[in-house]
Amino acid sequence: MRTLRSCFIASLQNPISVPIKTRHKKPLISNPRRNLTLIKATAMDDSSETKTSYQNVVVMRHGDRLDNFDPTWVKTADRPWDPPLVQNGLSRAFLAGRTLRTLLPFPIHRVFVSPFLRCVETASEVVAALCTADDIPNAKSSADGVSIDPSKVKVSIENGLCEMLNKVAIRPDVAPKDKVFRFDLPQLEALLPNGTLDHTFEQIYKELPKWEETVTSTRTRYEHTIKTLADKCPSENLLLVTHGEGVGVSVSGFLEDTTVIEVDYCAYSELRRPISCKNGSFTAGNFEVLTKNGQTGVTFISNKQL
């Protein structure tokens, strides 16, 4: 029997990576790799001929958050639970986007991002790099005179990718006093590169989770979000910008008997599944994890090694 081991953020003090540990010995959710999914398409190929291709999903952690480099920031911040990126974090995100554009053997068509500020800022830099029209080799961020082609990628905010809303990930003394996390979506959307925002995509999670959601329910949420976003866009390759826990789940949730140990800033995993299209319907196969241990900033081991 498959044992699904996911990850949780054990400490927020490490400025470069998130150490991950295992709490649960039992499977958290059903094995997502056992069944095929039939997806109805509304405006796709109506050909009776079966066409097969691959869908790719990249799941990335945000860049370097300010409060891990300036602990005094939280004392005066209006939203101490929602830190921005430091300048190095913006640069890391831009370079991560350039890496994806250069190294991935497929284009990214659509980006979904957690509503937390550090994730939106990360997505903005990554998307700018993905959409670069005239590459500037020495550019370290989107502020360095980079011009973009916004037709290349579309971006939407998704609540299902948000941080784990409990004291494991967010200290109670910095969480909102009423434990209600509020986001100004128009303000966040304005941070994204002009012309890339897609208002038409309906969020999977209309509301944020309640404070003190369990680790188990968080992991289930992340896995459900990954799968559902992919199902909604079967003909597109996706980039999901989220938190360390979400990246960990993207590996341990789809790779049997695996424990994620560490997730660096802007680390990412890569998933792939076959898609068959016939008569306007898509049949999706099972996701496989293409990420190699340590290769893209995600460290994981087989449970047999524990």
CSV table of C-alpha atoms in Angstrom, one decimal:
chain,number,residue,atom,x,y,z
A,1,MET,CA,0.0,0.0,0.0
A,2,ARG,CA,1.2,3.5,-0.8
A,3,THR,CA,2.2,5.7,2.0
A,4,LEU,CA,1.9,9.4,1.2
A,5,ARG,CA,4.2,11.6,3.2
A,6,SER,CA,4.0,15.3,2.8
A,7,CYS,CA,5.8,18.2,4.4
A,8,PHE,CA,5.2,21.0,6.8
A,9,ILE,CA,7.1,24.2,7.6
A,10,ALA,CA,9.0,23.5,10.7
A,11,SER,CA,10.7,26.9,11.0
A,12,LEU,CA,10.3,30.3,9.4
A,13,GLN,CA,13.7,31.5,10.5
A,14,ASN,CA,15.9,30.0,7.8
A,15,PRO,CA,16.4,32.8,5.2
A,16,ILE,CA,17.3,30.5,2.3
A,17,SER,CA,15.2,27.3,2.6
A,18,VAL,CA,12.3,25.7,4.4
A,19,PRO,CA,13.3,22.6,6.3
A,20,ILE,CA,10.6,20.0,6.0
A,21,LYS,CA,9.7,17.1,8.3
A,22,THR,CA,7.1,14.3,8.3
A,23,ARG,CA,4.2,14.1,10.8
A,24,HIS,CA,1.8,11.6,9.3
A,25,LYS,CA,2.4,7.9,8.7
A,26,LYS,CA,-1.0,7.3,7.1
A,27,PRO,CA,-2.1,8.3,3.6
A,28,LEU,CA,-3.5,11.8,3.6
A,29,ILE,CA,-5.6,11.5,0.5
A,30,SER,CA,-6.4,8.9,-2.2
A,31,ASN,CA,-3.7,8.0,-4.6
A,32,PRO,CA,-4.0,10.6,-7.5
A,33,ARG,CA,-2.1,8.3,-9.8
A,34,ARG,CA,-4.6,5.5,-10.0
A,35,ASN,CA,-7.4,6.9,-12.2
A,36,LEU,CA,-7.7,8.7,-15.5
A,37,THR,CA,-9.7,11.9,-15.6
A,38,LEU,CA,-12.2,12.7,-18.3
A,39,ILE,CA,-12.4,16.5,-18.9
A,40,LYS,CA,-15.1,18.0,-21.1
A,41,ALA,CA,-13.8,20.8,-23.3
A,42,THR,CA,-16.1,23.6,-24.5
A,43,ALA,CA,-14.2,25.2,-27.4
A,44,MET,CA,-11.5,22.8,-28.3
A,45,ASP,CA,-10.7,20.4,-31.1
A,46,ASP,CA,-13.8,18.5,-32.3
A,47,SER,CA,-11.9,16.0,-34.4
A,48,SER,CA,-12.9,12.4,-34.0
A,49,GLU,CA,-9.2,11.5,-34.2
A,50,THR,CA,-7.5,10.9,-30.9
A,51,LYS,CA,-4.6,13.3,-30.3
A,52,THR,CA,-2.1,12.7,-27.5
A,53,SER,CA,0.3,15.2,-25.9
A,54,TYR,CA,1.7,16.1,-22.5
A,55,GLN,CA,0.6,18.7,-20.0
A,56,ASN,CA,3.4,20.2,-17.8
A,57,VAL,CA,2.9,21.8,-14.4
A,58,VAL,CA,5.7,23.7,-12.6
A,59,VAL,CA,5.2,24.5,-8.9
A,60,MET,CA,7.5,27.2,-7.5
A,61,ARG,CA,8.1,28.7,-4.1
A,62,HIS,CA,8.3,32.5,-3.6
A,63,GLY,CA,11.5,34.4,-3.3
A,64,ASP,CA,13.4,35.7,-0.3
A,65,ARG,CA,10.9,37.3,2.2
A,66,LEU,CA,11.8,40.5,4.1
A,67,ASP,CA,11.1,39.4,7.6
A,68,ASN,CA,13.6,36.6,7.4
A,69,PHE,CA,16.3,39.2,6.8
A,70,ASP,CA,15.0,42.1,8.9
A,71,PRO,CA,13.3,40.7,12.0
A,72,THR,CA,12.5,44.2,13.2
A,73,TRP,CA,10.3,44.8,10.2
A,74,VAL,CA,7.3,43.1,11.8
A,75,LYS,CA,7.3,45.6,14.7
A,76,THR,CA,6.2,48.5,12.5
A,77,ALA,CA,4.4,46.6,9.7
A,78,ASP,CA,0.7,47.1,9.1
A,79,ARG,CA,0.5,43.5,7.9
A,80,PRO,CA,3.4,41.7,9.6
A,81,TRP,CA,2.0,38.3,8.4
A,82,ASP,CA,2.4,39.3,4.7
A,83,PRO,CA,6.0,40.4,4.1
A,84,PRO,CA,7.2,41.6,0.7
A,85,LEU,CA,10.4,40.3,-1.0
A,86,VAL,CA,13.8,41.8,-0.4
A,87,GLN,CA,15.7,43.1,-3.5
A,88,ASN,CA,17.6,39.8,-3.7
A,89,GLY,CA,14.3,38.0,-3.7
A,90,LEU,CA,13.1,40.0,-6.7
A,91,SER,CA,16.3,39.3,-8.5
A,92,ARG,CA,16.1,35.6,-7.6
A,93,ALA,CA,12.6,35.4,-9.0
A,94,PHE,CA,13.5,37.2,-12.2
A,95,LEU,CA,16.5,34.9,-12.7
A,96,ALA,CA,14.2,31.9,-11.9
A,97,GLY,CA,11.9,33.0,-14.7
A,98,ARG,CA,14.8,33.3,-17.1
A,99,THR,CA,15.9,29.8,-16.1
A,100,LEU,CA,12.4,28.4,-16.9
A,101,ARG,CA,12.3,30.2,-20.2
A,102,THR,CA,15.8,28.9,-21.2
A,103,LEU,CA,15.8,25.4,-19.8
A,104,LEU,CA,12.3,24.1,-20.0
A,105,PRO,CA,11.6,22.2,-23.2
A,106,PHE,CA,8.1,23.6,-23.3
A,107,PRO,CA,6.5,27.1,-22.9
A,108,ILE,CA,4.5,28.2,-19.9
A,109,HIS,CA,1.0,29.4,-21.0
A,110,ARG,CA,-0.6,30.3,-17.7
A,111,VAL,CA,0.4,31.3,-14.2
A,112,PHE,CA,-1.6,30.9,-11.0
A,113,VAL,CA,-0.4,32.6,-7.8
A,114,SER,CA,-1.1,32.7,-4.1
A,115,PRO,CA,-2.6,36.1,-2.9
A,116,PHE,CA,0.2,36.6,-0.4
A,117,LEU,CA,2.4,39.6,-1.4
A,118,ARG,CA,5.7,37.7,-1.6
A,119,CYS,CA,4.1,35.3,-4.1
A,120,VAL,CA,2.6,38.0,-6.2
A,121,GLU,CA,5.9,39.8,-6.4
A,122,THR,CA,7.6,36.6,-7.3
A,123,ALA,CA,5.1,35.8,-10.0
A,124,SER,CA,5.5,39.4,-11.4
A,125,GLU,CA,9.2,39.0,-11.8
A,126,VAL,CA,9.0,35.4,-13.2
A,127,VAL,CA,6.3,36.4,-15.7
A,128,ALA,CA,8.4,39.4,-16.8
A,129,ALA,CA,11.3,37.1,-17.5
A,130,LEU,CA,9.0,34.6,-19.3
A,131,CYS,CA,7.5,37.3,-21.5
A,132,THR,CA,10.7,39.2,-22.3
A,133,ALA,CA,10.6,40.6,-25.8
A,134,ASP,CA,14.2,41.9,-26.0
A,135,ASP,CA,16.5,39.9,-23.8
A,136,ILE,CA,18.9,42.0,-21.7
A,137,PRO,CA,21.6,39.6,-20.5
A,138,ASN,CA,22.7,41.8,-17.6
A,139,ALA,CA,19.1,42.5,-16.4
A,140,LYS,CA,18.6,41.4,-12.7
A,141,SER,CA,15.0,42.3,-12.4
A,142,SER,CA,12.0,43.6,-14.4
A,143,ALA,CA,13.1,47.2,-13.4
A,144,ASP,CA,16.2,47.0,-15.6
A,145,GLY,CA,14.5,48.2,-18.7
A,146,VAL,CA,13.0,44.9,-19.7
A,147,SER,CA,10.2,45.1,-22.4
A,148,ILE,CA,7.7,42.2,-22.4
A,149,ASP,CA,5.2,40.6,-24.8
A,150,PRO,CA,2.1,40.2,-22.5
A,151,SER,CA,0.5,37.8,-25.0
A,152,LYS,CA,2.8,35.0,-24.1
A,153,VAL,CA,1.5,34.3,-20.6
A,154,LYS,CA,-1.8,34.9,-18.6
A,155,VAL,CA,-1.9,35.3,-14.8
A,156,SER,CA,-4.6,34.7,-12.2
A,157,ILE,CA,-4.6,34.8,-8.4
A,158,GLU,CA,-5.8,31.6,-6.7
A,159,ASN,CA,-6.7,31.3,-3.0
A,160,GLY,CA,-6.1,27.6,-3.0
A,161,LEU,CA,-2.4,28.3,-3.4
A,162,CYS,CA,-2.2,30.5,-0.2
A,163,GLU,CA,0.0,29.9,2.8
A,164,MET,CA,-1.0,27.3,5.4
A,165,LEU,CA,-3.1,29.4,7.8
A,166,ASN,CA,-2.1,28.1,11.2
A,167,LYS,CA,0.5,28.7,13.8
A,168,VAL,CA,2.9,26.2,12.1
A,169,ALA,CA,3.4,28.6,9.3
A,170,ILE,CA,2.4,32.0,10.8
A,171,ARG,CA,3.2,33.0,14.3
A,172,PRO,CA,0.0,33.9,16.3
A,173,ASP,CA,1.5,37.2,17.4
A,174,VAL,CA,1.9,38.5,13.8
A,175,ALA,CA,-1.4,37.0,12.5
A,176,PRO,CA,-4.4,39.4,12.3
A,177,LYS,CA,-6.0,39.9,15.7
A,178,ASP,CA,-9.3,38.6,14.4
A,179,LYS,CA,-7.5,35.8,12.5
A,180,VAL,CA,-9.2,36.9,9.3
A,181,PHE,CA,-6.7,37.3,6.4
A,182,ARG,CA,-7.7,40.1,4.0
A,183,PHE,CA,-6.3,40.9,0.6
A,184,ASP,CA,-6.9,43.8,-1.8
A,185,LEU,CA,-7.1,41.9,-5.1
A,186,PRO,CA,-7.1,45.0,-7.4
A,187,GLN,CA,-4.0,46.2,-5.6
A,188,LEU,CA,-2.2,42.9,-6.0
A,189,GLU,CA,-3.3,42.5,-9.6
A,190,ALA,CA,-1.8,45.9,-10.3
A,191,LEU,CA,1.6,44.5,-9.4
A,192,LEU,CA,1.5,42.0,-12.3
A,193,PRO,CA,3.0,43.0,-15.7
A,194,ASN,CA,0.6,45.0,-17.8
A,195,GLY,CA,-1.6,43.0,-20.1
A,196,THR,CA,-0.9,39.6,-18.4
A,197,LEU,CA,-3.8,39.5,-16.0
A,198,ASP,CA,-6.7,37.2,-16.8
A,199,HIS,CA,-9.9,38.3,-15.0
A,200,THR,CA,-12.0,35.7,-16.7
A,201,PHE,CA,-10.6,32.7,-14.8
A,202,GLU,CA,-12.8,31.7,-11.9
A,203,GLN,CA,-11.0,30.8,-8.7
A,204,ILE,CA,-11.3,27.3,-7.4
A,205,TYR,CA,-11.4,28.5,-3.8
A,206,LYS,CA,-13.7,31.5,-3.6
A,207,GLU,CA,-12.7,32.1,0.0
A,208,LEU,CA,-9.5,31.7,2.0
A,209,PRO,CA,-9.2,28.8,4.5
A,210,LYS,CA,-10.1,29.5,8.1
A,211,TRP,CA,-7.4,30.2,10.7
A,212,GLU,CA,-6.0,27.0,12.3
A,213,GLU,CA,-6.6,24.8,9.3
A,214,THR,CA,-4.9,21.5,10.0
A,215,VAL,CA,-1.7,20.4,8.3
A,216,THR,CA,-3.6,17.5,6.8
A,217,SER,CA,-6.3,19.7,5.3
A,218,THR,CA,-3.7,22.1,3.9
A,219,ARG,CA,-1.9,19.3,2.1
A,220,THR,CA,-5.2,18.1,0.7
A,221,ARG,CA,-6.0,21.6,-0.4
A,222,TYR,CA,-2.7,22.0,-2.2
A,223,GLU,CA,-3.0,18.7,-4.0
A,224,HIS,CA,-6.6,19.4,-5.0
A,225,THR,CA,-5.7,22.8,-6.3
A,226,ILE,CA,-2.9,21.5,-8.4
A,227,LYS,CA,-5.1,18.8,-9.9
A,228,THR,CA,-8.1,21.0,-10.5
A,229,LEU,CA,-6.2,23.9,-12.1
A,230,ALA,CA,-4.6,21.3,-14.5
A,231,ASP,CA,-8.0,19.8,-15.3
A,232,LYS,CA,-9.4,23.3,-16.1
A,233,CYS,CA,-6.5,24.0,-18.5
A,234,PRO,CA,-5.7,20.6,-20.1
A,235,SER,CA,-4.2,22.1,-23.3
A,236,GLU,CA,-1.9,24.5,-21.4
A,237,ASN,CA,1.3,24.3,-19.4
A,238,LEU,CA,1.0,25.9,-16.0
A,239,LEU,CA,3.3,27.6,-13.4
A,240,LEU,CA,1.9,27.7,-9.9
A,241,VAL,CA,3.6,30.2,-7.5
A,242,THR,CA,3.0,29.2,-3.9
A,243,HIS,CA,4.7,28.5,-0.6
A,244,GLY,CA,7.2,25.9,0.6
A,245,GLU,CA,4.5,23.6,1.7
A,246,GLY,CA,2.8,23.7,-1.6
A,247,VAL,CA,6.0,22.8,-3.5
A,248,GLY,CA,6.6,19.9,-1.0
A,249,VAL,CA,3.1,18.5,-1.6
A,250,SER,CA,3.6,18.8,-5.4
A,251,VAL,CA,6.4,16.2,-5.0
A,252,SER,CA,5.3,14.0,-2.1
A,253,GLY,CA,1.7,14.0,-3.3
A,254,PHE,CA,2.5,12.6,-6.7
A,255,LEU,CA,5.6,10.5,-5.9
A,256,GLU,CA,5.1,7.4,-3.9
A,257,ASP,CA,6.8,6.9,-0.5
A,258,THR,CA,8.7,10.2,-0.6
A,259,THR,CA,9.5,12.7,2.1
A,260,VAL,CA,10.4,16.3,1.2
A,261,ILE,CA,13.2,17.6,3.4
A,262,GLU,CA,13.9,21.1,2.1
A,263,VAL,CA,12.5,23.7,-0.3
A,264,ASP,CA,14.8,26.7,-1.3
A,265,TYR,CA,13.5,30.1,-2.3
A,266,CYS,CA,12.3,30.0,-5.9
A,267,ALA,CA,12.8,26.2,-5.9
A,268,TYR,CA,10.4,24.4,-8.2
A,269,SER,CA,9.1,21.0,-9.0
A,270,GLU,CA,8.0,19.8,-12.4
A,271,LEU,CA,5.1,17.5,-13.1
A,272,ARG,CA,3.9,15.9,-16.4
A,273,ARG,CA,0.9,13.9,-17.5
A,274,PRO,CA,-0.4,12.6,-20.8
A,275,ILE,CA,-3.5,14.2,-22.3
A,276,SER,CA,-5.6,12.6,-25.0
A,277,CYS,CA,-8.2,14.6,-26.9
A,278,LYS,CA,-11.1,13.2,-28.9
A,279,ASN,CA,-14.4,14.7,-29.9
A,280,GLY,CA,-13.9,17.7,-27.8
A,281,SER,CA,-13.1,15.8,-24.6
A,282,PHE,CA,-9.8,15.4,-22.8
A,283,THR,CA,-8.7,12.3,-21.0
A,284,ALA,CA,-5.9,13.1,-18.5
A,285,GLY,CA,-3.4,10.4,-17.4
A,286,ASN,CA,-1.6,10.3,-14.1
A,287,PHE,CA,1.0,12.9,-13.1
A,288,GLU,CA,4.6,11.9,-12.9
A,289,VAL,CA,7.2,13.9,-11.0
A,290,LEU,CA,10.1,14.8,-13.3
A,291,THR,CA,12.1,16.7,-10.6
A,292,LYS,CA,15.3,15.1,-9.5
A,293,ASN,CA,16.4,15.3,-5.9
A,294,GLY,CA,18.3,18.6,-5.2
A,295,GLN,CA,18.4,19.6,-8.9
A,296,THR,CA,15.9,22.5,-8.8
A,297,GLY,CA,16.2,23.4,-5.1
A,298,VAL,CA,13.9,20.7,-3.7
A,299,THR,CA,15.5,18.1,-1.5
A,300,PHE,CA,13.6,14.8,-0.9
A,301,ILE,CA,14.3,11.2,0.0
A,302,SER,CA,12.6,7.8,-0.3
A,303,ASN,CA,10.9,6.8,2.9
A,304,LYS,CA,13.0,3.6,2.7
A,305,GLN,CA,15.9,5.8,3.7
A,306,LEU,CA,14.2,7.0,6.9
